[in-house]
Amino acid sequence: MMDSPIFGRLTFDDIAPLAVFRNFSLNELVASGAGWLEVFAAVGVVAALTYFRLWGPLWREWLTSQDHKKIGIMYMVLGFVMMARGVAEGVIMRGHLATALDGGILAPEHFAELFSTHGTIMIFFVAMPFITGFMNFLIPLQIGSRDMAFPLMNQISLGMTAAGAMLLLVSLVVGQFETGGWAAYPPFTGAAFQPGVGPDYWIWAIVVSGFGSMLSGINFAVTIYKMRAPGMTYMRMPVFCWTALCTAILLAFAMPPLTVAALMQALDRYLDFHFFTNDLGGNMMNYANLFWMFGHPEVYILILPAYGIYSELTATYSAKTLYGYTSLVLATMCIAVMSFTVWVHHFFTMGNSATVNVAFGIATMLIAIPTGVKMYVWLATLYRGRIRMTVPMIYLGGFMVLFVLGGLSGIILANPTINYQVHNTQFIVAHFHNVILPGVVFATLAGIHMWFPKAFGYRLEEGPARLSAILWIVGFSATFLPLYVVGLLGYPRRSASYTDPVFEPYMIFTALGSLLILAAFATFAWVFWVSWRNRAALAVPLGDPWDGRTLEWATPAPVPEYNFAVIPVIGTREPFAVEKASGRPYVRPDEYEDIRLPAPSGVGFVLCVCAGVFGFAMTWWIWWLAAISLVAIPTVLVVRSFFPDRMVTIPADEVRRDTEAWLRAIDAASGVDRGEELTSANRGFARTDLKEAA
Amino acid sequence: MSDDFLSREEAAAAAANGERGRDTRAYLTGFALAVLLTVPPFVLAWTGVLPRGTTLWVIAVAALVQIVVHLRYFLHVDLSRQKREDLQLILFTVLLLALMGGGTIWILSDLAYRMH
Amino acid sequence: MTDAATNLHPGLNLGPSHGEAHEEAEVVTFGFWVFLMSDLVTFGLFFATFATMWGSTAGGPGPDEIVNLGSIAGQTTLLLASTLTFGFASIAMKYHDAPGRIAMWLGVTALLGAGFVALEVKDFIHMAEIGAVPQRSGYLSAFWSLVGLHGLHVSMGIVFVGVMVLQIYLLGMTSRVKSRLLRLALYWHFLDIVWVGIMSGVFLAGAL
C-alpha cells in the first residue's frame, strides 16, 4: 500500500463520477450519473440558498435551534432527502432485475452496492429519522412540556444522525459503498474479502448515527419520565407517548449491540483482530448474534411509534375515544420486552440445535399476540365511529389490510422448518417490505398529513395527497406482493441475475410496480409544493383543524416556540376533547410569566461536522484528520461546560399579546363542522359535537 | 438525590446531628464488605484448595453480592421512594442483560457443541 | 374522573421555584443513569462475546499464561480504594467543606485510578512481550477489547476528574458543578462494579 500521509488511501481515481469517462458503459453511466446528480443537487441547494439569501435564516433559525419542534422537522427533512435516494435506488434495482435473465443492465458488483446502500439508507437514514422526528415534535407537546429534557443533546443527536447520512451520500461520489447488504455480514465484509473503503463507510455511518440514536433514546425516556405536565399520570399519557416511551427504552438498550458489532468489525478490519474472521478463533456467528440482537428490537423501534400514530389518527378521524387504551398500553410494553427475546429467528439456519430454534420460534409467535391486540383495538375504535375518509384514514385502511398480510407471513417465517425453506429468498424481501412500508412509511405519511398543519399552520392539499396515498398502496402491492410467489418459487434474494425464465414476468411486473411507488413519492413532494402555493386558503392558524383530542391541538398553529403560554394541569386522558365537550376548551391564563428557553447554539452543528469528518477520515485512513476530529468532540463539550448555558427570555408581555390575540381570534371564529373540515372554512377552530368524556 | 444538595445551614445541622459520621461510616462499611467479598475468591483462585466447580460458584456468588453492596453503599440505590425509578431502571437492565448475555452464551455454546 | 375543577387548566405556571436546581439535578441524574445502564449493556455484550470465545485460543496463549493474579489483586485494591476516596469527596461536597478539601480527595481518587491504569498497561505490555497480542486469536481479541474498554473508561474518568477540579476552582461550587460531581461519582462507582465483573469473570475464573 502506498498511502499518502496527507490523503490516506484517497486518490484522484476514487472520484466516482469521473469513472464514466474512463470506461463507458451503461453500468458506469448509471453509477456516475447518480454521483453527478447528487453533486448537481448539492450545488443547486447551495446556489438557491445563496440566491435567496437564506444562509442566515437557515443558521439562526434552524441549524442552531434547540427547539424540539424544529429539530423534529429537520429529522423529517433529512428522512425525505435520503428517501429520494433510497426510492431511486429501489427503482433502478427493479429495472435491473426486469432485464436480469442471464444478465441485466448493471454489473453484479454495482447491484450489490445498490441493495446495500438502499437497505442501510432506508432503515437508518429514512425510517429512523422519520420516527425520531415524530417523537421530537410530538412528545413535549403531548405531555405539556416546553421542550425536551436535554435540548442541546437533542441537537447533538440530530447532528450525529445527519453526519452518518452525509457519509452515505459521500460514498456515492468518493469511493464506493460495501456490497454485503445492510447487515454487512462478515467475513464477506472483512478485510480479507473487501479490503476497500466500502465496509468502512458502513461502519462509521452506523457508529456515528448509532450514538445519536442512543442519545435520542435517553432524551426521550427522561423527557417522558420527568417532564410531564402536573396531573399527567402515566395512564393519562396519549398513546403515542406510550409507544414513544417504549421506543426510547429500546433505543437506549438496543443500539449498544449494533455499536458493539460495528466496533468489533472495525477492530477486525483496522487492527487485524479476530472477532469475526474465518481463522484464528474468530466466529462470524458472533456478528450475526450481535447484529440481530439490535436488529430485532430495531424493527419495533420503527413500528411502535407507527402504532402510536395510527392510534392517534384512528381516534381523531373517527371522533371516538380510543377503545381499549389500557390493553394497548400493556400490549406495547409486552412488545418492547419481548422484542429482546426473538432475535435468533433472523438466523435459524446458522446450524444450532432444534431446541434453540424452537424456543425462539415460539417466542416469535408469541410476540404476534400483543400486535394482534392492537389491530383489534383499532378496529373496535373504528366501529360505530363517525369516520371521515381523509388521507390519513386511507393510509390506515391500506395499513390494516397489508400489515395483517405481512404479519401473517411473519408467523409463517417464525416456524423454523418453513424458515429453512424460504431463508434468503425473495419471500423475506416481500415480508419485511410488507411490514415496514405499510407499517412505518404509511404511518409517517399519514402522520405528516395529520400534524403538518400543527407544524406549519396550513393543511396539505387533500386531492393530490389522496392520489399519493392510493399510489402508495397500489404501488406497494404491485411491487412487493408478487415477491412472495417469487420467493416460494425459490428465487434467492440479493442475486443479480437468474437463469430460469419463469421469474421474468414477475420481475417485469414488479419493476412496473416500483414506477408506481416512484410516482407516489413524486406526488407526495408535489403535495408540499401545491399546498405551499395555496397556503392562504389552507391556513388553520387557530390550531385545531381535525377536532383533535390531545394537548397539542390546544395550541396555535404553528406552535409558538414556548409551546404553552402556561403549563397546563391535566386531569384526564384526553384533556382537550373532554374540555371541548364541556364547552371550555382553551386555557385563559390570569397571569403570564417570563418564559426562559435555551438560546440558539452551534454545538450540535460543530459536532455534526466533527463526527462526519471523523467518519470520512477513518474510512480513508487519513489518520491525522481522524485524530483531530475525534479529540475535537470531547474538547468542544468540555470547553462549553465551563460557560453558563445561555438562555433567551420571552417577556411575559409578548406571551400575553400573542396568546390573547389567538384567543380573541378563537372567540371571533364561528367554528367548522367536521363535514366541512376539508374546505377553506376550516381555520383551525373545530365546532365539536364530542359528548363523551374520557 | 436531594440530600446531596443541602444548603450550608442544612448541612451544618445535619453534621451536628451526627449525619456526617453516619455517611462516612456507610462508605467505610461498603468498603469493608467489598474487601470481605473480594479476598476469599482471590484466595480460592490462588490456592485452588476447593474443586474448580465449587470455586467458580463462590466467585460468582461473591461477585453478585459485591455488586449489590456497591449499588447500596456507593451508588446509594435503595428501596426508598425517590430512588425507586433508578432501581426499576437497574432491574430492567439486569433483565435485558440476562436475556442478551444469557441468550448469547446459550446460542453460541450450543453452536460450538454442534460444530465440534 | 371528569371533575370539572380538575379538568380545566387553572393557569398554574411552573416558573422558577425554590427547588429548581434540585429538580434539574434530578432530571439530569436520571438521564445519566439511563446512559450508564446503556453503557452497562455495552460492557455486558463485550463480556458475553468474551465468554463465547473462551476456548478460541487457536493454539495461542490461553488464560493460564496471561492472568497475573498478583497484578489483578493490586489493580482491584487501587480501584476499590479510589471508589472510597471518591465517596469522601462526595461527603466533603455535601457538607460544604472547603473546595481545596474536595479537590484533594478528587486528586487522590485520580492518582489511585492512574495507578490502576498503569498496572493494567504493564500487564498489557507483558502480554505483548510473550506474544499474547489481540491479533493472535479470537480469545485474545475479546480479552484485550473487554479489559481495554474498561481501562479506557477509567482513563476518561481520570480526565473528567481533572476537568472537574478545574471547574471547582474556576467556577466555584455552583449547583451545576455539584450536579456534575454527583454524576462523575456515579460514573466512577459504576466502573468499579464493572471491574468486579471483569475481575471475577475474566481473571479469577481464568486463573482456575
PDB file of N, CA and C in Angstrom, chain A residues 637-643, chain B residues 5, chain C residues 32 86 89-90 93 99-107 109-110 155-188:
ATOM      1  N   LEU A 637     -17.170  19.878  23.963  1.00  0.00           N
ATOM      2  CA  LEU A 637     -18.132  19.728  25.059  1.00  0.00           C
ATOM      3  C   LEU A 637     -17.546  20.191  26.382  1.00  0.00           C
ATOM      4  N   VAL A 638     -16.256  19.837  26.610  1.00  0.00           N
ATOM      5  CA  VAL A 638     -15.639  20.223  27.882  1.00  0.00           C
ATOM      6  C   VAL A 638     -15.496  21.739  27.963  1.00  0.00           C
ATOM      7  N   VAL A 639     -15.008  22.346  26.875  1.00  0.00           N
ATOM      8  CA  VAL A 639     -14.838  23.801  26.891  1.00  0.00           C
ATOM      9  C   VAL A 639     -16.178  24.471  27.141  1.00  0.00           C
ATOM     10  N   ARG A 640     -17.202  23.968  26.476  1.00  0.00           N
ATOM     11  CA  ARG A 640     -18.518  24.567  26.641  1.00  0.00           C
ATOM     12  C   ARG A 640     -18.999  24.464  28.086  1.00  0.00           C
ATOM     13  N   SER A 641     -18.613  23.377  28.761  1.00  0.00           N
ATOM     14  CA  SER A 641     -19.125  23.166  30.116  1.00  0.00           C
ATOM     15  C   SER A 641     -18.567  24.186  31.106  1.00  0.00           C
ATOM     16  N   PHE A 642     -17.563  24.952  30.680  1.00  0.00           N
ATOM     17  CA  PHE A 642     -17.030  25.982  31.571  1.00  0.00           C
ATOM     18  C   PHE A 642     -17.848  27.269  31.513  1.00  0.00           C
ATOM     19  N   PHE A 643     -18.742  27.349  30.539  1.00  0.00           N
ATOM     20  CA  PHE A 643     -19.524  28.579  30.393  1.00  0.00           C
ATOM     21  C   PHE A 643     -20.971  28.291  30.764  1.00  0.00           C
TER      22      PHE A 643
ATOM     23  N   PHE B   5     -27.748  17.972  48.016  1.00  0.00           N
ATOM     24  CA  PHE B   5     -27.754  19.409  47.764  1.00  0.00           C
ATOM     25  C   PHE B   5     -28.247  20.165  48.979  1.00  0.00           C
TER      26      PHE B   5
ATOM     27  N   PHE C  32     -28.482  10.449  33.328  1.00  0.00           N
ATOM     28  CA  PHE C  32     -27.159   9.839  33.395  1.00  0.00           C
ATOM     29  C   PHE C  32     -27.264   8.365  33.785  1.00  0.00           C
ATOM     30  N   PHE C  86     -13.443   8.643  46.418  1.00  0.00           N
ATOM     31  CA  PHE C  86     -14.460   9.467  45.756  1.00  0.00           C
ATOM     32  C   PHE C  86     -15.651   9.647  46.686  1.00  0.00           C
ATOM     33  N   ALA C  89     -14.889  12.444  48.814  1.00  0.00           N
ATOM     34  CA  ALA C  89     -15.081  13.705  48.088  1.00  0.00           C
ATOM     35  C   ALA C  89     -16.561  14.084  48.072  1.00  0.00           C
ATOM     36  N   SER C  90     -17.437  13.084  47.853  1.00  0.00           N
ATOM     37  CA  SER C  90     -18.881  13.368  47.828  1.00  0.00           C
ATOM     38  C   SER C  90     -19.349  13.885  49.171  1.00  0.00           C
ATOM     39  N   MET C  93     -18.283  17.363  49.655  1.00  0.00           N
ATOM     40  CA  MET C  93     -19.124  18.272  48.876  1.00  0.00           C
ATOM     41  C   MET C  93     -20.460  18.495  49.573  1.00  0.00           C
ATOM     42  N   PRO C  99     -13.367  24.008  49.145  1.00  0.00           N
ATOM     43  CA  PRO C  99     -13.131  23.420  47.825  1.00  0.00           C
ATOM     44  C   PRO C  99     -11.808  22.662  47.759  1.00  0.00           C
ATOM     45  N   GLY C 100     -10.795  23.166  48.467  1.00  0.00           N
ATOM     46  CA  GLY C 100      -9.497  22.506  48.441  1.00  0.00           C
ATOM     47  C   GLY C 100      -9.578  21.062  48.943  1.00  0.00           C
ATOM     48  N   ARG C 101     -10.427  20.865  49.939  1.00  0.00           N
ATOM     49  CA  ARG C 101     -10.557  19.533  50.511  1.00  0.00           C
ATOM     50  C   ARG C 101     -11.237  18.576  49.514  1.00  0.00           C
ATOM     51  N   ILE C 102     -12.278  19.104  48.854  1.00  0.00           N
ATOM     52  CA  ILE C 102     -12.957  18.283  47.842  1.00  0.00           C
ATOM     53  C   ILE C 102     -11.970  17.943  46.735  1.00  0.00           C
ATOM     54  N   ALA C 103     -11.221  18.970  46.313  1.00  0.00           N
ATOM     55  CA  ALA C 103     -10.264  18.759  45.227  1.00  0.00           C
ATOM     56  C   ALA C 103      -9.187  17.772  45.653  1.00  0.00           C
ATOM     57  N   MET C 104      -8.814  17.838  46.943  1.00  0.00           N
ATOM     58  CA  MET C 104      -7.781  16.917  47.414  1.00  0.00           C
ATOM     59  C   MET C 104      -8.256  15.467  47.290  1.00  0.00           C
ATOM     60  N   TRP C 105      -9.483  15.193  47.738  1.00  0.00           N
ATOM     61  CA  TRP C 105      -9.997  13.820  47.629  1.00  0.00           C
ATOM     62  C   TRP C 105     -10.110  13.394  46.171  1.00  0.00           C
ATOM     63  N   LEU C 106     -10.535  14.345  45.341  1.00  0.00           N
ATOM     64  CA  LEU C 106     -10.633  14.015  43.911  1.00  0.00           C
ATOM     65  C   LEU C 106      -9.248  13.689  43.354  1.00  0.00           C
ATOM     66  N   GLY C 107      -8.259  14.464  43.794  1.00  0.00           N
ATOM     67  CA  GLY C 107      -6.898  14.224  43.332  1.00  0.00           C
ATOM     68  C   GLY C 107      -6.413  12.843  43.737  1.00  0.00           C
ATOM     69  N   THR C 109      -8.263  10.301  44.334  1.00  0.00           N
ATOM     70  CA  THR C 109      -9.009   9.347  43.510  1.00  0.00           C
ATOM     71  C   THR C 109      -8.350   9.183  42.144  1.00  0.00           C
ATOM     72  N   ALA C 110      -8.008  10.323  41.535  1.00  0.00           N
ATOM     73  CA  ALA C 110      -7.414  10.265  40.203  1.00  0.00           C
ATOM     74  C   ALA C 110      -6.065   9.543  40.243  1.00  0.00           C
ATOM     75  N   SER C 155      -9.644   5.693  32.215  1.00  0.00           N
ATOM     76  CA  SER C 155      -8.792   6.808  31.790  1.00  0.00           C
ATOM     77  C   SER C 155      -9.615   8.054  31.517  1.00  0.00           C
ATOM     78  N   MET C 156     -10.752   7.872  30.844  1.00  0.00           N
ATOM     79  CA  MET C 156     -11.605   9.036  30.600  1.00  0.00           C
ATOM     80  C   MET C 156     -12.104   9.609  31.913  1.00  0.00           C
ATOM     81  N   GLY C 157     -12.402   8.715  32.864  1.00  0.00           N
ATOM     82  CA  GLY C 157     -12.835   9.177  34.177  1.00  0.00           C
ATOM     83  C   GLY C 157     -11.779  10.061  34.826  1.00  0.00           C
ATOM     84  N   ILE C 158     -10.499   9.676  34.664  1.00  0.00           N
ATOM     85  CA  ILE C 158      -9.419  10.477  35.249  1.00  0.00           C
ATOM     86  C   ILE C 158      -9.402  11.866  34.611  1.00  0.00           C
ATOM     87  N   VAL C 159      -9.557  11.900  33.278  1.00  0.00           N
ATOM     88  CA  VAL C 159      -9.595  13.205  32.602  1.00  0.00           C
ATOM     89  C   VAL C 159     -10.757  14.041  33.141  1.00  0.00           C
ATOM     90  N   PHE C 160     -11.919  13.395  33.296  1.00  0.00           N
ATOM     91  CA  PHE C 160     -13.084  14.139  33.796  1.00  0.00           C
ATOM     92  C   PHE C 160     -12.834  14.649  35.214  1.00  0.00           C
ATOM     93  N   VAL C 161     -12.161  13.828  36.027  1.00  0.00           N
ATOM     94  CA  VAL C 161     -11.845  14.295  37.379  1.00  0.00           C
ATOM     95  C   VAL C 161     -10.994  15.566  37.288  1.00  0.00           C
ATOM     96  N   GLY C 162     -10.012  15.549  36.380  1.00  0.00           N
ATOM     97  CA  GLY C 162      -9.183  16.735  36.193  1.00  0.00           C
ATOM     98  C   GLY C 162     -10.003  17.948  35.793  1.00  0.00           C
ATOM     99  N   VAL C 163     -10.922  17.735  34.838  1.00  0.00           N
ATOM    100  CA  VAL C 163     -11.782  18.835  34.395  1.00  0.00           C
ATOM    101  C   VAL C 163     -12.595  19.374  35.558  1.00  0.00           C
ATOM    102  N   MET C 164     -13.105  18.458  36.395  1.00  0.00           N
ATOM    103  CA  MET C 164     -13.949  18.916  37.495  1.00  0.00           C
ATOM    104  C   MET C 164     -13.147  19.671  38.549  1.00  0.00           C
ATOM    105  N   VAL C 165     -11.898  19.253  38.773  1.00  0.00           N
ATOM    106  CA  VAL C 165     -11.070  20.001  39.721  1.00  0.00           C
ATOM    107  C   VAL C 165     -10.881  21.429  39.200  1.00  0.00           C
ATOM    108  N   LEU C 166     -10.636  21.546  37.893  1.00  0.00           N
ATOM    109  CA  LEU C 166     -10.528  22.884  37.299  1.00  0.00           C
ATOM    110  C   LEU C 166     -11.808  23.680  37.516  1.00  0.00           C
ATOM    111  N   GLN C 167     -12.935  23.015  37.310  1.00  0.00           N
ATOM    112  CA  GLN C 167     -14.207  23.739  37.427  1.00  0.00           C
ATOM    113  C   GLN C 167     -14.464  24.165  38.875  1.00  0.00           C
ATOM    114  N   ILE C 168     -14.038  23.322  39.815  1.00  0.00           N
ATOM    115  CA  ILE C 168     -14.231  23.689  41.218  1.00  0.00           C
ATOM    116  C   ILE C 168     -13.525  25.018  41.490  1.00  0.00           C
ATOM    117  N   TYR C 169     -12.289  25.154  40.943  1.00  0.00           N
ATOM    118  CA  TYR C 169     -11.546  26.385  41.205  1.00  0.00           C
ATOM    119  C   TYR C 169     -12.014  27.545  40.346  1.00  0.00           C
ATOM    120  N   LEU C 170     -12.383  27.263  39.086  1.00  0.00           N
ATOM    121  CA  LEU C 170     -12.740  28.366  38.182  1.00  0.00           C
ATOM    122  C   LEU C 170     -14.187  28.807  38.353  1.00  0.00           C
ATOM    123  N   LEU C 171     -15.080  27.845  38.603  1.00  0.00           N
ATOM    124  CA  LEU C 171     -16.492  28.194  38.661  1.00  0.00           C
ATOM    125  C   LEU C 171     -17.017  28.229  40.089  1.00  0.00           C
ATOM    126  N   GLY C 172     -16.285  27.619  41.014  1.00  0.00           N
ATOM    127  CA  GLY C 172     -16.789  27.543  42.388  1.00  0.00           C
ATOM    128  C   GLY C 172     -17.774  26.405  42.525  1.00  0.00           C
ATOM    129  N   MET C 173     -18.215  26.178  43.762  1.00  0.00           N
ATOM    130  CA  MET C 173     -19.129  25.059  43.990  1.00  0.00           C
ATOM    131  C   MET C 173     -20.563  25.478  43.667  1.00  0.00           C
ATOM    132  N   THR C 174     -20.836  25.739  42.400  1.00  0.00           N
ATOM    133  CA  THR C 174     -22.199  26.065  41.996  1.00  0.00           C
ATOM    134  C   THR C 174     -23.012  24.787  41.907  1.00  0.00           C
ATOM    135  N   SER C 175     -24.326  24.951  41.758  1.00  0.00           N
ATOM    136  CA  SER C 175     -25.150  23.736  41.721  1.00  0.00           C
ATOM    137  C   SER C 175     -24.852  22.928  40.463  1.00  0.00           C
ATOM    138  N   ARG C 176     -24.423  23.608  39.396  1.00  0.00           N
ATOM    139  CA  ARG C 176     -24.059  22.845  38.194  1.00  0.00           C
ATOM    140  C   ARG C 176     -22.825  21.990  38.453  1.00  0.00           C
ATOM    141  N   VAL C 177     -21.828  22.592  39.091  1.00  0.00           N
ATOM    142  CA  VAL C 177     -20.605  21.836  39.370  1.00  0.00           C
ATOM    143  C   VAL C 177     -20.925  20.671  40.302  1.00  0.00           C
ATOM    144  N   LYS C 178     -21.758  20.940  41.304  1.00  0.00           N
ATOM    145  CA  LYS C 178     -22.131  19.867  42.219  1.00  0.00           C
ATOM    146  C   LYS C 178     -22.842  18.739  41.483  1.00  0.00           C
ATOM    147  N   SER C 179     -23.759  19.137  40.616  1.00  0.00           N
ATOM    148  CA  SER C 179     -24.517  18.128  39.876  1.00  0.00           C
ATOM    149  C   SER C 179     -23.580  17.287  39.012  1.00  0.00           C
ATOM    150  N   ARG C 180     -22.575  17.945  38.428  1.00  0.00           N
ATOM    151  CA  ARG C 180     -21.616  17.192  37.616  1.00  0.00           C
ATOM    152  C   ARG C 180     -20.774  16.254  38.471  1.00  0.00           C
ATOM    153  N   LEU C 181     -20.366  16.739  39.637  1.00  0.00           N
ATOM    154  CA  LEU C 181     -19.577  15.876  40.520  1.00  0.00           C
ATOM    155  C   LEU C 181     -20.394  14.652  40.942  1.00  0.00           C
ATOM    156  N   LEU C 182     -21.674  14.896  41.163  1.00  0.00           N
ATOM    157  CA  LEU C 182     -22.564  13.801  41.529  1.00  0.00           C
ATOM    158  C   LEU C 182     -22.579  12.736  40.433  1.00  0.00           C
ATOM    159  N   ARG C 183     -22.654  13.198  39.186  1.00  0.00           N
ATOM    160  CA  ARG C 183     -22.705  12.251  38.076  1.00  0.00           C
ATOM    161  C   ARG C 183     -21.355  11.570  37.894  1.00  0.00           C
ATOM    162  N   LEU C 184     -20.287  12.340  38.082  1.00  0.00           N
ATOM    163  CA  LEU C 184     -18.962  11.729  37.951  1.00  0.00           C
ATOM    164  C   LEU C 184     -18.780  10.640  39.005  1.00  0.00           C
ATOM    165  N   ALA C 185     -19.353  10.889  40.194  1.00  0.00           N
ATOM    166  CA  ALA C 185     -19.276   9.868  41.244  1.00  0.00           C
ATOM    167  C   ALA C 185     -19.995   8.605  40.792  1.00  0.00           C
ATOM    168  N   LEU C 186     -21.180   8.789  40.220  1.00  0.00           N
ATOM    169  CA  LEU C 186     -21.914   7.618  39.734  1.00  0.00           C
ATOM    170  C   LEU C 186     -21.072   6.860  38.720  1.00  0.00           C
ATOM    171  N   TYR C 187     -20.471   7.617  37.801  1.00  0.00           N
ATOM    172  CA  TYR C 187     -19.648   7.015  36.755  1.00  0.00           C
ATOM    173  C   TYR C 187     -18.513   6.220  37.379  1.00  0.00           C
ATOM    174  N   TRP C 188     -17.836   6.816  38.351  1.00  0.00           N
ATOM    175  CA  TRP C 188     -16.674   6.172  38.931  1.00  0.00           C
ATOM    176  C   TRP C 188     -17.068   4.896  39.683  1.00  0.00           C
TER     177      TRP C 188
END
